PDB file of C-alpha atoms in Angstrom:
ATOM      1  CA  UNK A   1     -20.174  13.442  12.351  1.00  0.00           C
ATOM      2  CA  UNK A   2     -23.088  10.565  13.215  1.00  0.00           C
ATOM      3  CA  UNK A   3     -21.038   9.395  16.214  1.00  0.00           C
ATOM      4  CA  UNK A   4     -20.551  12.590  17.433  1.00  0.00           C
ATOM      5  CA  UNK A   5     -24.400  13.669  16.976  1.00  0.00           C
ATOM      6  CA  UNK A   6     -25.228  10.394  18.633  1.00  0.00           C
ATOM      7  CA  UNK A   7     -23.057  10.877  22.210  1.00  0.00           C
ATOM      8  CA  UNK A   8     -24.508  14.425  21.741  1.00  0.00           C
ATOM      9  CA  UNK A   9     -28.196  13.059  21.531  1.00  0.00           C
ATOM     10  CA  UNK A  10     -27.556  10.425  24.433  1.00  0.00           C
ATOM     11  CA  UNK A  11     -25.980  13.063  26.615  1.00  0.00           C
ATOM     12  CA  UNK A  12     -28.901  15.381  25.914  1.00  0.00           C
ATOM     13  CA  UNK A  13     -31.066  11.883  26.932  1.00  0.00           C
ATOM     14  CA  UNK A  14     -29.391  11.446  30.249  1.00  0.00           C
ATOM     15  CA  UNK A  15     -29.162  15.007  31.908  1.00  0.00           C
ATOM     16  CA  UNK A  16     -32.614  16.012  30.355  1.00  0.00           C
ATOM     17  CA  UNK A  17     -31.448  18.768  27.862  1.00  0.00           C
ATOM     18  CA  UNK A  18     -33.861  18.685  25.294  1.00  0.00           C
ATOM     19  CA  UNK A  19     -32.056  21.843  23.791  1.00  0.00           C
ATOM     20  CA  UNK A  20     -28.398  19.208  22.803  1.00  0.00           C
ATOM     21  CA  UNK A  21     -31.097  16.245  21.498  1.00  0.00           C
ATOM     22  CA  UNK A  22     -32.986  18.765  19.568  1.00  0.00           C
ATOM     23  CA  UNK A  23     -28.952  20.140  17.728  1.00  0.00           C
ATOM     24  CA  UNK A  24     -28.243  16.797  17.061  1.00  0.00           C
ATOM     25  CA  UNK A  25     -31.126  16.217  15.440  1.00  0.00           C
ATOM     26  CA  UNK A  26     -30.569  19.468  12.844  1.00  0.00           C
ATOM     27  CA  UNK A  27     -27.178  18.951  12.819  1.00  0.00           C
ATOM     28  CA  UNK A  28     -27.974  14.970  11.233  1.00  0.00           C
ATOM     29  CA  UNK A  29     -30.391  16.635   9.230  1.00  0.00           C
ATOM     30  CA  UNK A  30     -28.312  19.051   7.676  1.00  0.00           C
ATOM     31  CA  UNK A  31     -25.675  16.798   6.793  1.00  0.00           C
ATOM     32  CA  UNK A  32     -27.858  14.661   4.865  1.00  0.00           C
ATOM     33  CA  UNK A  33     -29.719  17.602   3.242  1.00  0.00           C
ATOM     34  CA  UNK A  34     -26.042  18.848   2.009  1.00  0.00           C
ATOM     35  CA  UNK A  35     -25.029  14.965   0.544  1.00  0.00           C
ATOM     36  CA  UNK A  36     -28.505  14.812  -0.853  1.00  0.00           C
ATOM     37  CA  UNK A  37     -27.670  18.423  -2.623  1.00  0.00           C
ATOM     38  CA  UNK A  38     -24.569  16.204  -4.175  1.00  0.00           C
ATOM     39  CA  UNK A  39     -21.977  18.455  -1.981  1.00  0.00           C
ATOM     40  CA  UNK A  40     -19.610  16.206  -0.242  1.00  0.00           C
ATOM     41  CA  UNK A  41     -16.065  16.058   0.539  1.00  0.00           C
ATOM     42  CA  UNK A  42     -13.569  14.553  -2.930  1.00  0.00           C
ATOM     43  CA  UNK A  43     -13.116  11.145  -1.162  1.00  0.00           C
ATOM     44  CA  UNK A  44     -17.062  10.840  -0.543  1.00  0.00           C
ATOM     45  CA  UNK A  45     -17.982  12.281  -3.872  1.00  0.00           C
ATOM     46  CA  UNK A  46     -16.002   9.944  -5.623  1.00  0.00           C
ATOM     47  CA  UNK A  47     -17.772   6.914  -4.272  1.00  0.00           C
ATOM     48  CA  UNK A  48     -21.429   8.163  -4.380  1.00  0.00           C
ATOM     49  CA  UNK A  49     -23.612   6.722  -6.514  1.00  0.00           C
ATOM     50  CA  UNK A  50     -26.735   9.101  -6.156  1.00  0.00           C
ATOM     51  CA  UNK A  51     -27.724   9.610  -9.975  1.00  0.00           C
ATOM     52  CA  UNK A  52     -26.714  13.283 -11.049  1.00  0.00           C
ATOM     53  CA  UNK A  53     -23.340  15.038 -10.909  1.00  0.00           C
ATOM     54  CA  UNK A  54     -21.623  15.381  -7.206  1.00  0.00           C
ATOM     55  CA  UNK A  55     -19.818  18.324  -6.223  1.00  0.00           C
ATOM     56  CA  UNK A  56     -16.709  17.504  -4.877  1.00  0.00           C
ATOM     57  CA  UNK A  57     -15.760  20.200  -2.353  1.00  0.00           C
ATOM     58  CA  UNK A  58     -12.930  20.568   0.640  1.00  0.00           C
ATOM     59  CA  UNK A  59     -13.511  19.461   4.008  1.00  0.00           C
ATOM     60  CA  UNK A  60     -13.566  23.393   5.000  1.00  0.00           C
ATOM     61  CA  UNK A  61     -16.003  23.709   2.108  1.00  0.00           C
ATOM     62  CA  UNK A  62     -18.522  21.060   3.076  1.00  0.00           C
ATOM     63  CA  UNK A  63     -18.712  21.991   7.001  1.00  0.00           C
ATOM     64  CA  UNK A  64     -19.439  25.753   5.494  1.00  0.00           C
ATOM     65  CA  UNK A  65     -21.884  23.978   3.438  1.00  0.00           C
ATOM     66  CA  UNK A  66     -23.704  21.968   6.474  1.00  0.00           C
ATOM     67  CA  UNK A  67     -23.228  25.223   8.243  1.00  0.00           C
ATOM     68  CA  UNK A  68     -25.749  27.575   5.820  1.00  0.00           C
ATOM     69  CA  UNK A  69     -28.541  24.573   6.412  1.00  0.00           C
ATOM     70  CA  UNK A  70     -28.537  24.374   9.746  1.00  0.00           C
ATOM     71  CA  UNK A  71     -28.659  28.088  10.775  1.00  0.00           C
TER      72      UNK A  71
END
């Protein structure tokens, strides 16, 4: 997802569409607001070390999941 919101910021960067750097930047946002809620994917949740219970969820699941925090 970060490599994609990057070439999304820098493409927003070189044709001067503040509009793509500006989705980017909530998209990265609410991706790490959904980890830091402990909802991630089985093959992340079994590696994160964040100090309370995880939630492991499907791939479907957690792209619903980043979905409801960035609308």
């Amino acid at each position: 997802i970060f490599a994609w919101t990057g070439a999304l910021r820098k493409r927003g960067e070189l044709d001067g569409l503040a509009d793509l750097r500006g989705f980017a930047d909530r998209l990265e946002k609410a991706v790490f607001d959904t980890l830091y809620a402990g909802i991630m994917p089985g093959d992340l949740a079994r590696i994160a070390e964040l100090g309370r219970p995880v939630e492991p969820v499907s791939t479907e699941e957690f792209i619903d999941e980043i979905a409801k925090r960035l609308a």
